[in-house]
Tab-separated table of N, CA and C in Angstrom:
chain	number	residue	atom	x	y	z
M	19	MET	N	26.096	-66.774	182.913
M	19	MET	CA	25.328	-65.693	183.458
M	19	MET	C	24.049	-65.568	182.637
M	20	LEU	N	22.909	-65.564	183.320
M	20	LEU	CA	21.619	-65.397	182.665
M	20	LEU	C	21.104	-63.990	182.903
M	21	THR	N	20.595	-63.371	181.867
M	21	THR	CA	20.157	-61.987	181.945
M	21	THR	C	19.082	-61.748	180.887
M	22	THR	N	18.736	-60.496	180.667
M	22	THR	CA	17.800	-60.150	179.602
M	22	THR	C	18.482	-60.324	178.256
M	23	THR	N	17.702	-60.331	177.195
M	23	THR	CA	18.293	-60.451	175.856
M	23	THR	C	19.170	-59.239	175.546
M	24	GLY	N	18.697	-58.047	175.927
M	24	GLY	CA	19.493	-56.838	175.709
M	24	GLY	C	20.755	-56.830	176.546
M	25	GLY	N	20.653	-57.325	177.777
M	25	GLY	CA	21.819	-57.408	178.646
M	25	GLY	C	22.869	-58.338	178.064
M	26	ALA	N	22.434	-59.466	177.515
M	26	ALA	CA	23.370	-60.417	176.914
M	26	ALA	C	24.056	-59.803	175.698
M	27	ASP	N	23.305	-59.019	174.909
M	27	ASP	CA	23.915	-58.348	173.756
M	27	ASP	C	25.016	-57.388	174.206
M	28	ARG	N	24.750	-56.644	175.275
M	28	ARG	CA	25.735	-55.681	175.766
M	28	ARG	C	26.933	-56.368	176.429
M	29	LEU	N	26.680	-57.439	177.176
M	29	LEU	CA	27.748	-58.107	177.921
M	29	LEU	C	28.581	-59.049	177.067
M	30	GLY	N	27.957	-59.666	176.092
M	30	GLY	CA	28.657	-60.647	175.265
M	30	GLY	C	28.816	-61.970	176.002
M	31	ALA	N	29.524	-62.903	175.379
M	31	ALA	CA	29.724	-64.228	175.967
M	31	ALA	C	30.484	-64.093	177.277
M	32	PRO	N	30.159	-64.880	178.239
M	32	PRO	CA	29.273	-66.040	178.256
M	32	PRO	C	27.835	-65.727	178.662
M	33	ALA	N	27.437	-64.446	178.698
M	33	ALA	CA	26.071	-64.094	179.091
M	33	ALA	C	25.064	-64.706	178.122
M	34	LYS	N	23.964	-65.199	178.669
M	34	LYS	CA	22.893	-65.767	177.851
M	34	LYS	C	21.627	-64.989	178.162
M	35	GLY	N	21.014	-64.447	177.119
M	35	GLY	CA	19.798	-63.666	177.280
M	35	GLY	C	18.557	-64.528	177.201
M	36	LEU	N	17.630	-64.253	178.101
M	36	LEU	CA	16.346	-64.953	178.102
M	36	LEU	C	15.220	-63.925	178.034
M	37	ALA	N	14.265	-64.171	177.169
M	37	ALA	CA	13.043	-63.364	177.121
M	37	ALA	C	12.029	-64.013	178.054
M	38	ALA	N	10.995	-63.282	178.404
M	38	ALA	CA	9.965	-63.813	179.299
M	38	ALA	C	9.445	-65.148	178.789
M	39	TRP	N	9.385	-66.125	179.683
M	39	TRP	CA	8.911	-67.494	179.507
M	39	TRP	C	9.900	-68.396	178.777
M	40	ASP	N	11.092	-67.892	178.428
M	40	ASP	CA	12.153	-68.767	177.923
M	40	ASP	C	12.714	-69.559	179.104
M	41	THR	N	13.213	-70.763	178.821
M	41	THR	CA	13.838	-71.558	179.874
M	41	THR	C	15.273	-71.921	179.482
M	42	HIS	N	16.054	-72.176	180.493
M	42	HIS	CA	17.426	-72.624	180.308
M	42	HIS	C	17.694	-73.660	181.399
M	43	THR	N	18.306	-74.766	181.028
M	43	THR	CA	18.572	-75.833	181.993
M	43	THR	C	20.063	-75.888	182.303
M	44	LEU	N	20.344	-75.937	183.605
M	44	LEU	CA	21.714	-76.046	184.078
M	44	LEU	C	21.904	-77.406	184.742
M	45	THR	N	23.101	-77.976	184.630
M	45	THR	CA	23.414	-79.227	185.312
M	45	THR	C	23.915	-78.901	186.710
M	46	ARG	N	23.297	-79.545	187.700
M	46	ARG	CA	23.687	-79.347	189.094
M	46	ARG	C	24.895	-80.218	189.420
M	47	PRO	N	25.648	-79.860	190.438
M	47	PRO	CA	26.808	-80.682	190.835
M	47	PRO	C	26.432	-82.120	191.183
M	48	ASP	N	25.178	-82.351	191.655
M	48	ASP	CA	24.757	-83.708	192.001
M	48	ASP	C	24.269	-84.497	190.787
M	49	GLY	N	24.375	-83.902	189.591
M	49	GLY	CA	23.954	-84.581	188.366
M	49	GLY	C	22.524	-84.259	187.970
M	50	GLY	N	21.742	-83.681	188.867
M	50	GLY	CA	20.379	-83.282	188.536
M	50	GLY	C	20.378	-82.030	187.678
M	51	GLU	N	19.185	-81.547	187.410
M	51	GLU	CA	19.051	-80.345	186.590
M	51	GLU	C	18.338	-79.245	187.357
M	52	LEU	N	18.685	-78.017	187.031
M	52	LEU	CA	18.007	-76.835	187.535
M	52	LEU	C	17.446	-76.114	186.319
M	53	THR	N	16.151	-75.927	186.309
M	53	THR	CA	15.515	-75.211	185.209
M	53	THR	C	15.285	-73.769	185.632
M	54	VAL	N	15.778	-72.858	184.819
M	54	VAL	CA	15.606	-71.428	185.049
M	54	VAL	C	14.630	-70.927	184.000
M	55	THR	N	13.533	-70.372	184.460
M	55	THR	CA	12.543	-69.790	183.557
M	55	THR	C	12.537	-68.288	183.770
M	56	ALA	N	12.751	-67.542	182.699
M	56	ALA	CA	12.641	-66.085	182.783
M	56	ALA	C	11.162	-65.740	182.814
M	57	VAL	N	10.797	-64.827	183.700
M	57	VAL	CA	9.402	-64.398	183.813
M	57	VAL	C	9.326	-62.893	183.610
M	58	PRO	N	8.171	-62.409	183.166
M	58	PRO	CA	8.065	-60.981	182.883
M	58	PRO	C	8.227	-60.125	184.127
M	59	ALA	N	8.631	-58.903	183.893
M	59	ALA	CA	8.738	-57.887	184.934
M	59	ALA	C	8.522	-56.531	184.267
M	60	VAL	N	8.031	-55.582	185.029
M	60	VAL	CA	7.805	-54.225	184.527
M	60	VAL	C	8.597	-53.278	185.422
M	61	HIS	N	9.588	-52.620	184.836
M	61	HIS	CA	10.470	-51.722	185.598
M	61	HIS	C	9.899	-50.309	185.559
M	62	GLY	N	8.786	-50.149	186.255
M	62	GLY	CA	8.106	-48.867	186.304
M	62	GLY	C	6.634	-49.096	186.532
M	63	PRO	N	5.871	-48.017	186.598
M	63	PRO	CA	4.431	-48.162	186.800
M	63	PRO	C	3.779	-48.914	185.645
M	64	GLU	N	2.796	-49.733	185.968
M	64	GLU	CA	2.086	-50.521	184.946
M	64	GLU	C	1.576	-49.628	183.816
M	65	ASP	N	1.132	-48.417	184.141
M	65	ASP	CA	0.586	-47.518	183.124
M	65	ASP	C	1.646	-46.582	182.541
M	66	GLY	N	2.916	-46.858	182.828
M	66	GLY	CA	3.993	-46.025	182.284
M	66	GLY	C	4.087	-46.162	180.779
M	67	GLU	N	4.595	-45.120	180.148
M	67	GLU	CA	4.759	-45.139	178.695
M	67	GLU	C	5.738	-46.243	178.308
M	68	ARG	N	5.390	-46.972	177.273
M	68	ARG	CA	6.215	-48.098	176.819
M	68	ARG	C	6.998	-47.722	175.570
M	69	ASP	N	8.201	-48.308	175.456
M	69	ASP	CA	9.018	-48.060	174.274
M	69	ASP	C	8.593	-48.995	173.145
M	70	ALA	N	9.331	-48.972	172.054
M	70	ALA	CA	8.978	-49.771	170.875
M	70	ALA	C	8.967	-51.270	171.169
M	71	GLU	N	9.748	-51.709	172.160
M	71	GLU	CA	9.798	-53.136	172.527
M	71	GLU	C	8.746	-53.487	173.581
M	72	GLY	N	7.966	-52.499	174.017
M	72	GLY	CA	6.934	-52.755	175.020
M	72	GLY	C	7.414	-52.640	176.459
M	73	GLU	N	8.609	-52.102	176.655
M	73	GLU	CA	9.191	-51.994	177.995
M	73	GLU	C	8.876	-50.638	178.624
M	74	VAL	N	8.734	-50.625	179.922
M	74	VAL	CA	8.609	-49.387	180.689
M	74	VAL	C	9.971	-49.144	181.323
M	75	ASN	N	10.586	-48.042	181.030
M	75	ASN	CA	11.882	-47.620	181.561
M	75	ASN	C	13.051	-48.400	180.955
M	76	CYS	N	13.053	-49.731	181.065
M	76	CYS	CA	14.114	-50.547	180.476
M	76	CYS	C	13.689	-52.015	180.515
M	77	GLN	N	14.451	-52.856	179.820
M	77	GLN	CA	14.159	-54.279	179.799
M	77	GLN	C	14.564	-54.917	181.124
M	78	VAL	N	13.692	-55.773	181.649
M	78	VAL	CA	13.961	-56.458	182.906
M	78	VAL	C	13.182	-57.774	182.919
M	79	VAL	N	13.730	-58.774	183.577
M	79	VAL	CA	13.027	-60.049	183.774
M	79	VAL	C	13.243	-60.499	185.213
M	80	GLY	N	12.386	-61.403	185.644
M	80	GLY	CA	12.579	-62.128	186.884
M	80	GLY	C	12.859	-63.572	186.516
M	81	PHE	N	12.955	-64.435	187.517
M	81	PHE	CA	13.254	-65.842	187.245
M	81	PHE	C	12.481	-66.753	188.178
M	82	VAL	N	12.156	-67.934	187.686
M	82	VAL	CA	11.658	-69.030	188.513
M	82	VAL	C	12.677	-70.149	188.384
M	83	LEU	N	13.164	-70.627	189.528
M	83	LEU	CA	14.142	-71.718	189.573
M	83	LEU	C	13.439	-72.968	190.075
M	84	ALA	N	13.645	-74.090	189.402
M	84	ALA	CA	12.993	-75.335	189.811
M	84	ALA	C	13.853	-76.528	189.403
M	85	GLY	N	13.735	-77.588	190.178
M	85	GLY	CA	14.441	-78.824	189.859
M	85	GLY	C	13.948	-79.938	190.757
M	86	ASP	N	14.066	-81.170	190.299
M	86	ASP	CA	13.634	-82.315	191.109
M	86	ASP	C	14.334	-82.304	192.458
M	87	GLY	N	13.545	-82.443	193.511
M	87	GLY	CA	14.091	-82.487	194.857
M	87	GLY	C	14.496	-81.137	195.418
M	88	LEU	N	14.204	-80.070	194.697
M	88	LEU	CA	14.549	-78.719	195.148
M	88	LEU	C	13.279	-77.894	195.351
M	89	PRO	N	13.314	-76.936	196.266
M	89	PRO	CA	12.180	-76.016	196.349
M	89	PRO	C	12.167	-75.127	195.109
M	90	SER	N	10.994	-74.733	194.676
M	90	SER	CA	10.903	-73.797	193.559
M	90	SER	C	10.941	-72.379	194.125
M	91	VAL	N	11.649	-71.497	193.415
M	91	VAL	CA	11.888	-70.145	193.907
M	91	VAL	C	11.524	-69.142	192.817
M	92	TYR	N	10.719	-68.142	193.176
M	92	TYR	CA	10.410	-67.024	192.291
M	92	TYR	C	11.271	-65.839	192.720
M	93	ILE	N	12.004	-65.255	191.781
M	93	ILE	CA	12.808	-64.056	192.014
M	93	ILE	C	12.216	-62.975	191.122
M	94	SER	N	11.716	-61.916	191.725
M	94	SER	CA	10.912	-60.947	190.986
M	94	SER	C	11.671	-60.111	189.972
M	95	GLY	N	12.955	-59.914	190.154
M	95	GLY	CA	13.631	-58.915	189.330
M	95	GLY	C	13.128	-57.540	189.740
M	96	ASP	N	13.538	-56.505	189.042
M	96	ASP	CA	13.120	-55.141	189.386
M	96	ASP	C	11.730	-54.865	188.820
M	97	ASN	N	10.761	-55.542	189.367
M	97	ASN	CA	9.380	-55.447	188.909
M	97	ASN	C	8.572	-54.574	189.861
M	98	ALA	N	7.703	-53.743	189.312
M	98	ALA	CA	6.811	-52.916	190.131
M	98	ALA	C	5.346	-53.264	189.883
M	99	SER	N	5.056	-54.260	189.054
M	99	SER	CA	3.697	-54.543	188.613
M	99	SER	C	3.057	-55.717	189.355
M	100	LEU	N	1.995	-55.431	190.093
M	100	LEU	CA	1.232	-56.511	190.738
M	100	LEU	C	0.496	-57.351	189.698
M	101	ARG	N	0.077	-56.740	188.615
M	101	ARG	CA	-0.583	-57.493	187.535
M	101	ARG	C	0.370	-58.561	186.996
M	102	THR	N	1.643	-58.211	186.867
M	102	THR	CA	2.638	-59.167	186.383
M	102	THR	C	2.854	-60.283	187.392
M	103	VAL	N	2.933	-59.951	188.673
M	103	VAL	CA	3.076	-60.983	189.719
M	103	VAL	C	1.879	-61.934	189.673
M	104	THR	N	0.686	-61.403	189.469
M	104	THR	CA	-0.519	-62.235	189.389
M	104	THR	C	-0.463	-63.164	188.177
M	105	GLU	N	-0.015	-62.642	187.043
M	105	GLU	CA	0.123	-63.473	185.844
M	105	GLU	C	1.115	-64.615	186.081
M	106	ILE	N	2.232	-64.311	186.708
M	106	ILE	CA	3.244	-65.332	186.990
M	106	ILE	C	2.671	-66.371	187.956
M	107	ALA	N	1.913	-65.932	188.953
M	107	ALA	CA	1.303	-66.866	189.913
M	107	ALA	C	0.340	-67.816	189.215
M	108	ARG	N	-0.397	-67.314	188.241
M	108	ARG	CA	-1.315	-68.193	187.492
M	108	ARG	C	-0.558	-69.229	186.676
M	109	ARG	N	0.561	-68.820	186.088
M	109	ARG	CA	1.301	-69.720	185.209
M	109	ARG	C	2.276	-70.624	185.951
M	110	THR	N	2.663	-70.257	187.166
M	110	THR	CA	3.591	-71.060	187.964
M	110	THR	C	3.014	-71.199	189.375
M	111	PRO	N	1.965	-71.995	189.516
M	111	PRO	CA	1.275	-72.029	190.809
M	111	PRO	C	2.085	-72.635	191.951
M	112	ARG	N	3.042	-73.505	191.668
M	112	ARG	CA	3.813	-74.126	192.754
M	112	ARG	C	5.122	-73.373	192.955
M	113	ILE	N	5.122	-72.498	193.934
M	113	ILE	CA	6.330	-71.763	194.301
M	113	ILE	C	6.515	-71.943	195.799
M	114	ASP	N	7.686	-72.401	196.188
M	114	ASP	CA	7.965	-72.646	197.603
M	114	ASP	C	8.553	-71.434	198.315
M	115	ALA	N	9.258	-70.588	197.587
M	115	ALA	CA	9.863	-69.401	198.193
M	115	ALA	C	9.836	-68.266	197.183
M	116	THR	N	9.706	-67.065	197.694
M	116	THR	CA	9.644	-65.875	196.840
M	116	THR	C	10.666	-64.859	197.322
M	117	ILE	N	11.425	-64.335	196.379
M	117	ILE	CA	12.370	-63.251	196.663
M	117	ILE	C	11.903	-62.044	195.869
M	118	LEU	N	11.492	-61.003	196.585
M	118	LEU	CA	10.986	-59.801	195.938
M	118	LEU	C	12.037	-58.694	196.012
M	119	HIS	N	12.343	-58.119	194.878
M	119	HIS	CA	13.237	-56.958	194.853
M	119	HIS	C	12.379	-55.748	195.197
M	120	ALA	N	12.643	-55.146	196.315
M	120	ALA	CA	11.870	-54.000	196.768
M	120	ALA	C	12.830	-52.857	197.077
M	121	GLY	N	12.282	-51.739	197.430
M	121	GLY	CA	13.107	-50.591	197.759
M	121	GLY	C	12.545	-49.298	197.216
M	122	ALA	N	11.478	-49.405	196.423
M	122	ALA	CA	10.807	-48.220	195.889
M	122	ALA	C	11.764	-47.298	195.141
M	123	ALA	N	12.626	-47.877	194.320
M	123	ALA	CA	13.545	-47.056	193.524
M	123	ALA	C	12.745	-46.101	192.639
M	124	ARG	N	13.256	-44.907	192.482
M	124	ARG	CA	12.589	-43.901	191.660
M	124	ARG	C	13.600	-43.284	190.704
M	125	VAL	N	13.118	-42.826	189.548
M	125	VAL	CA	13.950	-42.119	188.587
M	125	VAL	C	13.501	-40.663	188.614
M	126	PRO	N	14.354	-39.761	189.088
M	126	PRO	CA	13.952	-38.353	189.176
M	126	PRO	C	13.415	-37.843	187.837
M	127	GLY	N	12.262	-37.199	187.909
M	127	GLY	CA	11.660	-36.616	186.716
M	127	GLY	C	10.853	-37.573	185.854
M	128	LYS	N	10.790	-38.849	186.239
M	128	LYS	CA	10.028	-39.831	185.444
M	128	LYS	C	8.879	-40.400	186.255
M	129	PHE	N	7.817	-40.720	185.582
M	129	PHE	CA	6.673	-41.437	186.155
M	129	PHE	C	6.062	-40.703	187.353
M	130	ARG	N	6.125	-39.362	187.340
M	130	ARG	CA	5.575	-38.561	188.447
M	130	ARG	C	6.136	-39.040	189.791
M	131	GLU	N	7.428	-39.429	189.766
M	131	GLU	CA	8.146	-39.877	190.967
M	131	GLU	C	7.605	-41.194	191.545
M	132	ARG	N	6.795	-41.919	190.768
M	132	ARG	CA	6.319	-43.230	191.234
M	132	ARG	C	7.444	-44.254	191.111
M	133	PRO	N	7.449	-45.283	191.975
M	133	PRO	CA	8.568	-46.235	191.984
M	133	PRO	C	8.642	-47.105	190.729
M	134	VAL	N	9.885	-47.486	190.394
M	134	VAL	CA	10.134	-48.421	189.301
M	134	VAL	C	10.368	-49.836	189.833
M	135	SER	N	10.393	-49.965	191.164
M	135	SER	CA	10.452	-51.275	191.814
M	135	SER	C	9.449	-51.254	192.961
M	136	LEU	N	9.213	-52.397	193.554
M	136	LEU	CA	8.199	-52.500	194.594
M	136	LEU	C	8.517	-51.626	195.809
M	137	ASP	N	7.479	-50.952	196.311
M	137	ASP	CA	7.594	-50.293	197.605
M	137	ASP	C	7.063	-51.273	198.652
M	138	SER	N	7.065	-50.896	199.912
M	138	SER	CA	6.690	-51.840	200.970
M	138	SER	C	5.245	-52.315	200.848
M	139	VAL	N	4.335	-51.418	200.482
M	139	VAL	CA	2.920	-51.797	200.362
M	139	VAL	C	2.729	-52.775	199.208
M	140	ARG	N	3.330	-52.468	198.069
M	140	ARG	CA	3.185	-53.346	196.905
M	140	ARG	C	3.949	-54.663	197.106
M	141	ALA	N	5.064	-54.628	197.826
M	141	ALA	CA	5.789	-55.869	198.122
M	141	ALA	C	4.930	-56.780	198.999
M	142	ALA	N	4.242	-56.199	199.990
M	142	ALA	CA	3.344	-57.006	200.834
M	142	ALA	C	2.215	-57.586	199.997
M	143	ALA	N	1.669	-56.801	199.077
M	143	ALA	CA	0.600	-57.300	198.209
M	143	ALA	C	1.128	-58.396	197.283
M	144	ALA	N	2.327	-58.211	196.743
M	144	ALA	CA	2.922	-59.233	195.874
M	144	ALA	C	3.169	-60.522	196.650
M	145	ALA	N	3.642	-60.399	197.881
M	145	ALA	CA	3.861	-61.581	198.715
M	145	ALA	C	2.552	-62.310	198.970
M	146	ALA	N	1.481	-61.563	199.179
M	146	ALA	CA	0.168	-62.177	199.402
M	146	ALA	C	-0.310	-62.897	198.147
M	147	VAL	N	-0.079	-62.307	196.978
M	147	VAL	CA	-0.458	-62.959	195.716
M	147	VAL	C	0.316	-64.254	195.561
M	148	ARG	N	1.617	-64.218	195.828
M	148	ARG	CA	2.455	-65.409	195.666
M	148	ARG	C	2.118	-66.478	196.683
M	149	ALA	N	1.803	-66.081	197.900
M	149	ALA	CA	1.557	-67.062	198.950
M	149	ALA	C	0.187	-67.697	198.826
M	150	GLY	N	-0.787	-66.958	198.322
M	150	GLY	CA	-2.150	-67.474	198.285
M	150	GLY	C	-2.709	-67.551	199.687
M	151	PRO	N	-3.833	-68.196	199.841
M	151	PRO	CA	-4.429	-68.271	201.178
M	151	PRO	C	-3.559	-69.109	202.109
M	152	LEU	N	-3.439	-68.655	203.330
M	152	LEU	CA	-2.647	-69.385	204.315
M	152	LEU	C	-3.502	-70.453	204.975
M	153	PRO	N	-2.928	-71.608	205.252
M	153	PRO	CA	-3.707	-72.654	205.919
M	153	PRO	C	-4.036	-72.245	207.344
M	154	ASP	N	-5.169	-72.715	207.833
M	154	ASP	CA	-5.556	-72.461	209.216
M	154	ASP	C	-4.802	-73.474	210.070
M	155	ARG	N	-3.814	-73.009	210.813
M	155	ARG	CA	-2.973	-73.916	211.596
M	155	ARG	C	-3.514	-74.161	212.990
M	156	HIS	N	-4.466	-73.369	213.404
M	156	HIS	CA	-4.990	-73.499	214.757
M	156	HIS	C	-6.489	-73.746	214.697
M	157	PRO	N	-6.976	-74.679	215.486
M	157	PRO	CA	-8.420	-74.874	215.511
M	157	PRO	C	-9.089	-73.615	216.052
M	158	ALA	N	-10.335	-73.425	215.658
M	158	ALA	CA	-11.068	-72.244	216.122
M	158	ALA	C	-11.156	-72.265	217.641
M	159	ARG	N	-10.857	-71.141	218.234
M	159	ARG	CA	-10.955	-70.985	219.685
M	159	ARG	C	-11.876	-69.820	219.967
M	160	PRO	N	-12.573	-69.876	221.081
M	160	PRO	CA	-13.417	-68.726	221.407
M	160	PRO	C	-12.553	-67.492	221.622
M	161	ARG	N	-13.035	-66.355	221.123
M	161	ARG	CA	-12.338	-65.098	221.368
M	161	ARG	C	-12.662	-64.630	222.764
M	162	ARG	N	-11.721	-63.980	223.354
M	162	ARG	CA	-11.923	-63.526	224.728
M	162	ARG	C	-12.233	-62.044	224.756
M	163	ASP	N	-13.193	-61.724	225.564
M	163	ASP	CA	-13.481	-60.334	225.875
M	163	ASP	C	-12.493	-59.974	226.977
M	164	HIS	N	-11.716	-58.962	226.783
M	164	HIS	CA	-10.630	-58.661	227.714
M	164	HIS	C	-11.074	-57.967	229.004
M	165	ARG	N	-12.376	-57.801	229.160
M	165	ARG	CA	-12.858	-57.263	230.438
M	165	ARG	C	-12.904	-58.404	231.437
M	166	PRO	N	-12.517	-58.153	232.648
M	166	PRO	CA	-12.498	-59.209	233.675
M	166	PRO	C	-13.861	-59.901	233.784
M	167	GLY	N	-13.818	-61.232	233.838
M	167	GLY	CA	-15.035	-62.004	234.043
M	167	GLY	C	-15.882	-62.163	232.786
M	168	ARG	N	-15.432	-61.682	231.642
M	168	ARG	CA	-16.231	-61.777	230.437
M	168	ARG	C	-15.555	-62.698	229.425
M	169	ARG	N	-16.338	-63.410	228.666
M	169	ARG	CA	-15.820	-64.240	227.591
M	169	ARG	C	-16.869	-64.266	226.495
M	170	SER	N	-16.466	-64.037	225.272
M	170	SER	CA	-17.423	-64.062	224.167
M	170	SER	C	-17.054	-65.187	223.232
M	171	GLY	N	-18.020	-65.688	222.498
M	171	GLY	CA	-17.780	-66.743	221.508
M	171	GLY	C	-17.266	-66.147	220.213
M	172	LEU	N	-17.138	-67.007	219.223
M	172	LEU	CA	-16.690	-66.568	217.916
M	172	LEU	C	-17.743	-65.714	217.336
């Protein structure tokens, strides 16, 4: 089981704690390897008060999974920070699939009721950051004026 360093301390063996940007390699059943990289996450608003370890609310990480012949996958963890998603995108530009933990979780009485995980708007923005520009799959076509007998160009 891979988790945060604090989580591994609390859970004990066989849990293995990873700090942001640490990697752990697992052997796949086909003999190949799966590399798990822990990536940063912020469990609360980016401007939330940080504890002595630099965490907002609690320690949390996300993961990037990669291996030869496999799609690479980013799993956000309970992250609410678009700045963090952008940093991860810069450092791991090849991601084939993204799993975002969303739901706008809130802690009553903390952070002025702002979410500690992505809400729908921030999840859409995070998905856009991860996806980058989309390829143009269709050749340019003239736009149509929907009034009868009319047609306008691009």
